[in-house]
CSV table of N, CA, C and O in Angstrom, one decimal:
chain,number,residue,atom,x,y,z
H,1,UNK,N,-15.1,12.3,45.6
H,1,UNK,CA,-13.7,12.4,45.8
H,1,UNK,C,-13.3,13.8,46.3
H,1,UNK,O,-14.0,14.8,46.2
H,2,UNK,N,-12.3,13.7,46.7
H,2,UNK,CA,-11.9,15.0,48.0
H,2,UNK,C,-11.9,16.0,46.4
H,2,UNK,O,-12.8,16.9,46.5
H,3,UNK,N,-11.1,16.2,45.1
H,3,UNK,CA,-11.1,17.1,44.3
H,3,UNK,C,-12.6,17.5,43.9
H,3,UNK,O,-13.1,18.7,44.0
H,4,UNK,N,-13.0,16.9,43.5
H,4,UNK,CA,-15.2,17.3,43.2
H,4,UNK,C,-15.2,18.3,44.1
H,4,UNK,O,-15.1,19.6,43.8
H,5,UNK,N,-15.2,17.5,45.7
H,5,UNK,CA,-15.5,18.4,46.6
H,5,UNK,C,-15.1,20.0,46.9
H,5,UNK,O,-15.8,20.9,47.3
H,6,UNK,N,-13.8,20.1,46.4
H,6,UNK,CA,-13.1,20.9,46.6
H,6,UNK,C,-13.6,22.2,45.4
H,6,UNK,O,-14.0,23.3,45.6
H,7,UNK,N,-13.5,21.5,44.2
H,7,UNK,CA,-14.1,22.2,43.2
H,7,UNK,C,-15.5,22.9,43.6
H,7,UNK,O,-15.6,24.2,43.6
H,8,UNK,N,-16.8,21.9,44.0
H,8,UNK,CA,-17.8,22.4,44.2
H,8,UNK,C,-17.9,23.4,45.6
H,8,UNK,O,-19.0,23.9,45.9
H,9,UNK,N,-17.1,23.7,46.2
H,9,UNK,CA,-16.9,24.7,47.2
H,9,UNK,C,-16.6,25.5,47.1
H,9,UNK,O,-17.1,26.5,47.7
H,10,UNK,N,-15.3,25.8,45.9
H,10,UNK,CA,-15.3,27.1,45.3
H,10,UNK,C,-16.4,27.6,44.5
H,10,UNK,O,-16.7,28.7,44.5
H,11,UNK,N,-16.9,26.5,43.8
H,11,UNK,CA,-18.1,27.2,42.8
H,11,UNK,C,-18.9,27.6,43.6
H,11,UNK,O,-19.0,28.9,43.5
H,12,UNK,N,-19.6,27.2,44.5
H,12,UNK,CA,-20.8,28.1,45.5
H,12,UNK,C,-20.4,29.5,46.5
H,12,UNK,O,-21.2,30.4,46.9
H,13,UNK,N,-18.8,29.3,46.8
H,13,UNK,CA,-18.3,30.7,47.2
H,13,UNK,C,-18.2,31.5,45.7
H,13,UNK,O,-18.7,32.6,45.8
H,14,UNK,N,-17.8,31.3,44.8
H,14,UNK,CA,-17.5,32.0,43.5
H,14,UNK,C,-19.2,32.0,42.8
H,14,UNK,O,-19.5,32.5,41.7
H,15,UNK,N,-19.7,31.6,43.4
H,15,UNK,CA,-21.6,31.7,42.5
H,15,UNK,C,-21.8,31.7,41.2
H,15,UNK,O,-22.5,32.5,40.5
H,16,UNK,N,-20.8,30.1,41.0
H,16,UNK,CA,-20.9,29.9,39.4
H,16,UNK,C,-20.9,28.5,39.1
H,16,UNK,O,-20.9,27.6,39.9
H,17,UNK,N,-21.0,28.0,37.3
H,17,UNK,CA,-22.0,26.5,37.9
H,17,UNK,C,-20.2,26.1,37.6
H,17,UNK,O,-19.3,26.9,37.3
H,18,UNK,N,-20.3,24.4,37.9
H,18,UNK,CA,-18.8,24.2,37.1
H,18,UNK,C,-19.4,23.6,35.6
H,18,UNK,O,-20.4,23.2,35.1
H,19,UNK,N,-18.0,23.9,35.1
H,19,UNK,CA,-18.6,23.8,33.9
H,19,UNK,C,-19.3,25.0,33.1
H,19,UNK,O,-19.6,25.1,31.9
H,20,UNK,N,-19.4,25.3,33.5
H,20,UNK,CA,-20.6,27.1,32.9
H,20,UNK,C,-19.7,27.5,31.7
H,20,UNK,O,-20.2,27.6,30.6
H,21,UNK,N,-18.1,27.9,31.8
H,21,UNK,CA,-17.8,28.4,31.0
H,21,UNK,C,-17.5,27.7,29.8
H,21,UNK,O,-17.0,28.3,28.8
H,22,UNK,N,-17.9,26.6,29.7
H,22,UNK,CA,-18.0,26.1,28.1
H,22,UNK,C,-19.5,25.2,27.9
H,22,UNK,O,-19.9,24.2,27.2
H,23,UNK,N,-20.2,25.9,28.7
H,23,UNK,CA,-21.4,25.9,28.2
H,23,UNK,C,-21.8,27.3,26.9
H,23,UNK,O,-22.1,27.4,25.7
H,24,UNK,N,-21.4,28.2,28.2
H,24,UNK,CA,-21.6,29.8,27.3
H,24,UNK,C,-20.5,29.8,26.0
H,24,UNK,O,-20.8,30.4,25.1
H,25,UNK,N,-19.3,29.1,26.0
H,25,UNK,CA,-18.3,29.2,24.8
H,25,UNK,C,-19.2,28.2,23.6
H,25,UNK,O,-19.1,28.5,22.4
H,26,UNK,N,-19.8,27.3,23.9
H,26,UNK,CA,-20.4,26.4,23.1
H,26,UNK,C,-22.1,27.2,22.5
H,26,UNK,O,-22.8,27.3,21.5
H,27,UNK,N,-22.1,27.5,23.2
H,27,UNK,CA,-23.1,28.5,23.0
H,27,UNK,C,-23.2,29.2,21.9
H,27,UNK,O,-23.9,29.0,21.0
H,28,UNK,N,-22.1,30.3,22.1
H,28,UNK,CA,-21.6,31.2,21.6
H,28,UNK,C,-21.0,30.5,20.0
H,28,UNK,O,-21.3,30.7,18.8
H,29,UNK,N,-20.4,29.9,20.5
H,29,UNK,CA,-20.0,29.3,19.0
H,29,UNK,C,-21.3,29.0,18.0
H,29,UNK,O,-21.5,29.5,17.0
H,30,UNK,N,-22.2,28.0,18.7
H,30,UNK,CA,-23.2,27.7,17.8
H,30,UNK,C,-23.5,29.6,16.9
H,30,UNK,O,-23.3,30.1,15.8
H,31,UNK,N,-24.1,30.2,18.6
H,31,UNK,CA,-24.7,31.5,17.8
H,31,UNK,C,-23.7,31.8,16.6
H,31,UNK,O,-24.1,32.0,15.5
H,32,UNK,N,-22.5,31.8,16.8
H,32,UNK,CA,-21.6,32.1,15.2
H,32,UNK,C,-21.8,31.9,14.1
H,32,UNK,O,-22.1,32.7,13.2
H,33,UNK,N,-21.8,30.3,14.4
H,33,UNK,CA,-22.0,29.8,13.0
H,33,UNK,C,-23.6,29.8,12.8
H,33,UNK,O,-23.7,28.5,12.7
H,34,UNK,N,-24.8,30.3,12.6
H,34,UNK,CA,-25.8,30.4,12.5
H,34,UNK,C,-25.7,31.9,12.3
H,34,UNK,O,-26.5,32.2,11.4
H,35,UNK,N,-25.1,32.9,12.8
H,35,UNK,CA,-24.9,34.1,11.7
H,35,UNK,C,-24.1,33.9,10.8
H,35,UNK,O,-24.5,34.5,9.7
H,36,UNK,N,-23.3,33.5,10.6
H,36,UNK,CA,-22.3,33.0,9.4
H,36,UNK,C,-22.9,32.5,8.4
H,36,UNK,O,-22.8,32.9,7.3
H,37,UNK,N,-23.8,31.4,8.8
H,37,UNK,CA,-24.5,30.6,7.6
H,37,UNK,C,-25.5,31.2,7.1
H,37,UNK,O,-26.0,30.8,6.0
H,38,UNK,N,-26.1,32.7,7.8
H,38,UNK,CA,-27.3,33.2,7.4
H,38,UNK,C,-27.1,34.4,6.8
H,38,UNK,O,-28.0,35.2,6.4
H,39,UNK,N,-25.8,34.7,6.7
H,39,UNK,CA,-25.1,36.0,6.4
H,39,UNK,C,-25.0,35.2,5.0
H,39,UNK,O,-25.7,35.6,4.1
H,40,UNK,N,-24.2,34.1,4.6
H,40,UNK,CA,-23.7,33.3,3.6
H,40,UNK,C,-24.9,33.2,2.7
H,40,UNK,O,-24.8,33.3,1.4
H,41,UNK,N,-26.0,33.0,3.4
H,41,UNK,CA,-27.7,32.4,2.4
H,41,UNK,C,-27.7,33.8,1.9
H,41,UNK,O,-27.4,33.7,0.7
H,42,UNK,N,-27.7,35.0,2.3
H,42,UNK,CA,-27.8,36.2,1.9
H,42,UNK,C,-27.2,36.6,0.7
H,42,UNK,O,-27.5,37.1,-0.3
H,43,UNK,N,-25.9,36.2,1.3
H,43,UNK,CA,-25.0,36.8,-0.1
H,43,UNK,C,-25.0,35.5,-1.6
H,43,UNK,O,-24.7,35.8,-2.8
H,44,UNK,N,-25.3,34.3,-1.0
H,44,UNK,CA,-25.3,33.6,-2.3
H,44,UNK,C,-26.7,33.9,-3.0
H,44,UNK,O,-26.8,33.9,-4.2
H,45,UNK,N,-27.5,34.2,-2.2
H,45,UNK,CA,-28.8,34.9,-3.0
H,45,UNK,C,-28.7,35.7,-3.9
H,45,UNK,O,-29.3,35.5,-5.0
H,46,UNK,N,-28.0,36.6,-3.6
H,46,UNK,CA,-28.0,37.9,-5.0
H,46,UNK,C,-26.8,37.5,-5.8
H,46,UNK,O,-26.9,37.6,-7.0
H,47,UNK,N,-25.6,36.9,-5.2
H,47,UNK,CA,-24.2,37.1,-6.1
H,47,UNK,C,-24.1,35.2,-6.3
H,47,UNK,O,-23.1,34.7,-6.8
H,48,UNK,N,-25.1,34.6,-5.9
H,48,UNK,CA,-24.3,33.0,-6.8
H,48,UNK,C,-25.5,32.6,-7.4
H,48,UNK,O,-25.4,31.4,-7.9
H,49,UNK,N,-26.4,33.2,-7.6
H,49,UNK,CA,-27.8,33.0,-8.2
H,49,UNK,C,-28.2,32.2,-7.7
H,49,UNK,O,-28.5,31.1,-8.3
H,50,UNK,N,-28.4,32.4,-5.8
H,50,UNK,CA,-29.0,31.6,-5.5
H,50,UNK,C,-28.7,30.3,-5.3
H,50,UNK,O,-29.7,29.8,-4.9
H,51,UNK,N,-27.4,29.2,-5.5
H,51,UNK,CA,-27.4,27.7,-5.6
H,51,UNK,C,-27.2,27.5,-4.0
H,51,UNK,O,-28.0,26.7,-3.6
H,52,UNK,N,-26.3,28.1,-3.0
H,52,UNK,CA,-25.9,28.3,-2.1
H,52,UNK,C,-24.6,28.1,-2.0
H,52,UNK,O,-24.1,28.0,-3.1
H,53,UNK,N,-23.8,28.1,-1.0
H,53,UNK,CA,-22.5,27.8,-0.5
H,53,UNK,C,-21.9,26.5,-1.0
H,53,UNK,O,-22.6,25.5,-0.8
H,54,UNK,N,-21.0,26.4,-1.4
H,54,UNK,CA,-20.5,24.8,-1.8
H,54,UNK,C,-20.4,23.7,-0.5
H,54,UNK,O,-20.4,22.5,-0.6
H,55,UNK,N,-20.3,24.7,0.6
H,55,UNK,CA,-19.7,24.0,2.0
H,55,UNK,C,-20.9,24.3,3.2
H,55,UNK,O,-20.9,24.1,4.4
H,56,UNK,N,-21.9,24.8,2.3
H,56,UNK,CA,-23.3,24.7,3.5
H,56,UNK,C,-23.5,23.6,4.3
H,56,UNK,O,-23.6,23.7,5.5
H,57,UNK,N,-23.4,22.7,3.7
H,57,UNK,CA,-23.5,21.5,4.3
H,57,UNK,C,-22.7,21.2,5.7
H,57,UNK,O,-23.5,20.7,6.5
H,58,UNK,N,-21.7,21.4,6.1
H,58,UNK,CA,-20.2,21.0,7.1
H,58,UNK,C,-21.0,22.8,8.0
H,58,UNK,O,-21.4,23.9,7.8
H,59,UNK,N,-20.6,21.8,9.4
H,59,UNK,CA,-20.7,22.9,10.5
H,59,UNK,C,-19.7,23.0,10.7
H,59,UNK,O,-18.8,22.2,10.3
H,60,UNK,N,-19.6,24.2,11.7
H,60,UNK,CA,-18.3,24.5,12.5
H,60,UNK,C,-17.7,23.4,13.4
H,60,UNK,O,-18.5,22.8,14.1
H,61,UNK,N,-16.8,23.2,13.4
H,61,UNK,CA,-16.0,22.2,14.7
H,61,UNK,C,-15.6,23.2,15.5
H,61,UNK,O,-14.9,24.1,15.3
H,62,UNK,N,-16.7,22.5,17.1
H,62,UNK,CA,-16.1,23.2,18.3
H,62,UNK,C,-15.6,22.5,19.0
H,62,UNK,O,-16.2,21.4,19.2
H,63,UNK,N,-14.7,22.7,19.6
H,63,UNK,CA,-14.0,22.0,20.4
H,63,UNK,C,-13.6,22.3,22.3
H,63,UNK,O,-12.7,23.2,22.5
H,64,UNK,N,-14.2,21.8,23.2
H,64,UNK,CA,-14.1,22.5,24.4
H,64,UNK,C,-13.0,21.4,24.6
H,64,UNK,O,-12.9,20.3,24.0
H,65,UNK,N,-12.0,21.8,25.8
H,65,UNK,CA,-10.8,20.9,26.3
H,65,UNK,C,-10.3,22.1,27.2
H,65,UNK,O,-10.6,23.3,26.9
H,66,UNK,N,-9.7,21.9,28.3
H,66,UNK,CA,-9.1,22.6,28.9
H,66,UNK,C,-7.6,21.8,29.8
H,66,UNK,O,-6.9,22.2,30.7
H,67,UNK,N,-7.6,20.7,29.1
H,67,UNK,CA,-6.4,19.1,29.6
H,67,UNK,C,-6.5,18.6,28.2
H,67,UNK,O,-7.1,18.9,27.2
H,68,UNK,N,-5.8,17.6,28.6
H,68,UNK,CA,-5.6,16.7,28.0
H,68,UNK,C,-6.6,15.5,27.9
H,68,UNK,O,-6.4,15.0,28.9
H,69,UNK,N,-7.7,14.7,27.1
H,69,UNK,CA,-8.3,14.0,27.6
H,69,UNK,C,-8.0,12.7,28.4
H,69,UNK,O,-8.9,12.1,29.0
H,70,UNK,N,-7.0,12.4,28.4
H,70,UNK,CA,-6.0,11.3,29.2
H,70,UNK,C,-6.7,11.9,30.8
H,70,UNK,O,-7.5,11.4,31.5
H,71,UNK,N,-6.0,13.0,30.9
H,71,UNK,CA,-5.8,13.6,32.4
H,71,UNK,C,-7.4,13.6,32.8
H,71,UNK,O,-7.6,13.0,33.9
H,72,UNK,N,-8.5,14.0,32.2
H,72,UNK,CA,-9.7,14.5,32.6
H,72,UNK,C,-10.5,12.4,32.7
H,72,UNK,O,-11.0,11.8,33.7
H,73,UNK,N,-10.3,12.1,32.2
H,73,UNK,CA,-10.2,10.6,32.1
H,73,UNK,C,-10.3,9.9,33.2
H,73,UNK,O,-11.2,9.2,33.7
H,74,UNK,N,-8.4,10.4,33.6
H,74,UNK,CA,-7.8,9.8,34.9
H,74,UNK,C,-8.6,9.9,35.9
H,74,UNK,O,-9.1,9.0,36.6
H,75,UNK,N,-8.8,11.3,36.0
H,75,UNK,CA,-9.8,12.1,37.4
H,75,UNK,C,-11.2,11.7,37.4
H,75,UNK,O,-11.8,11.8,38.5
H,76,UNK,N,-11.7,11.3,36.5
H,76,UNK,CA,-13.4,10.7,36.1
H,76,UNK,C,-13.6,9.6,37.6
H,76,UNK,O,-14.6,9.0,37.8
């Protein structure tokens, strides 16, 4: 479709992937929560005698969107 097209012409003048930027945001998120949860083992270690976190269990919710999923849908 003529919009793909258009997109992927900017990406190779601009020398970037599409999509890239919520690769690196998802990314980044994971890295978060993986210092968060290891920061957390740390401190329940000395200050909860060790049981762990009540909410160890449950990860972070990330969420990439930049539309509406209707709209991104439509364009599919």
């Amino acid at each position: 479709n003529m919009f793909a097209k258009i997109q992927n012409d900017y990406a190779s003048k601009l020398n970037v992937t599409i999509g890239g930027e919520f690769k690196a945001a998802f990314q980044s998120a994971l890295r978060q929560q993986r210092e968060f949860w290891n920061s957390q083992q740390n401190y329940n270690h000395v200050v909860n005698n060790g049981l762990g976190h009540p909410r160890a269990n449950r990860s972070i919710a990330i969420v990439l969107g930049d539309r509406p999923v209707r709209i991104t849908l439509l364009r599919a």
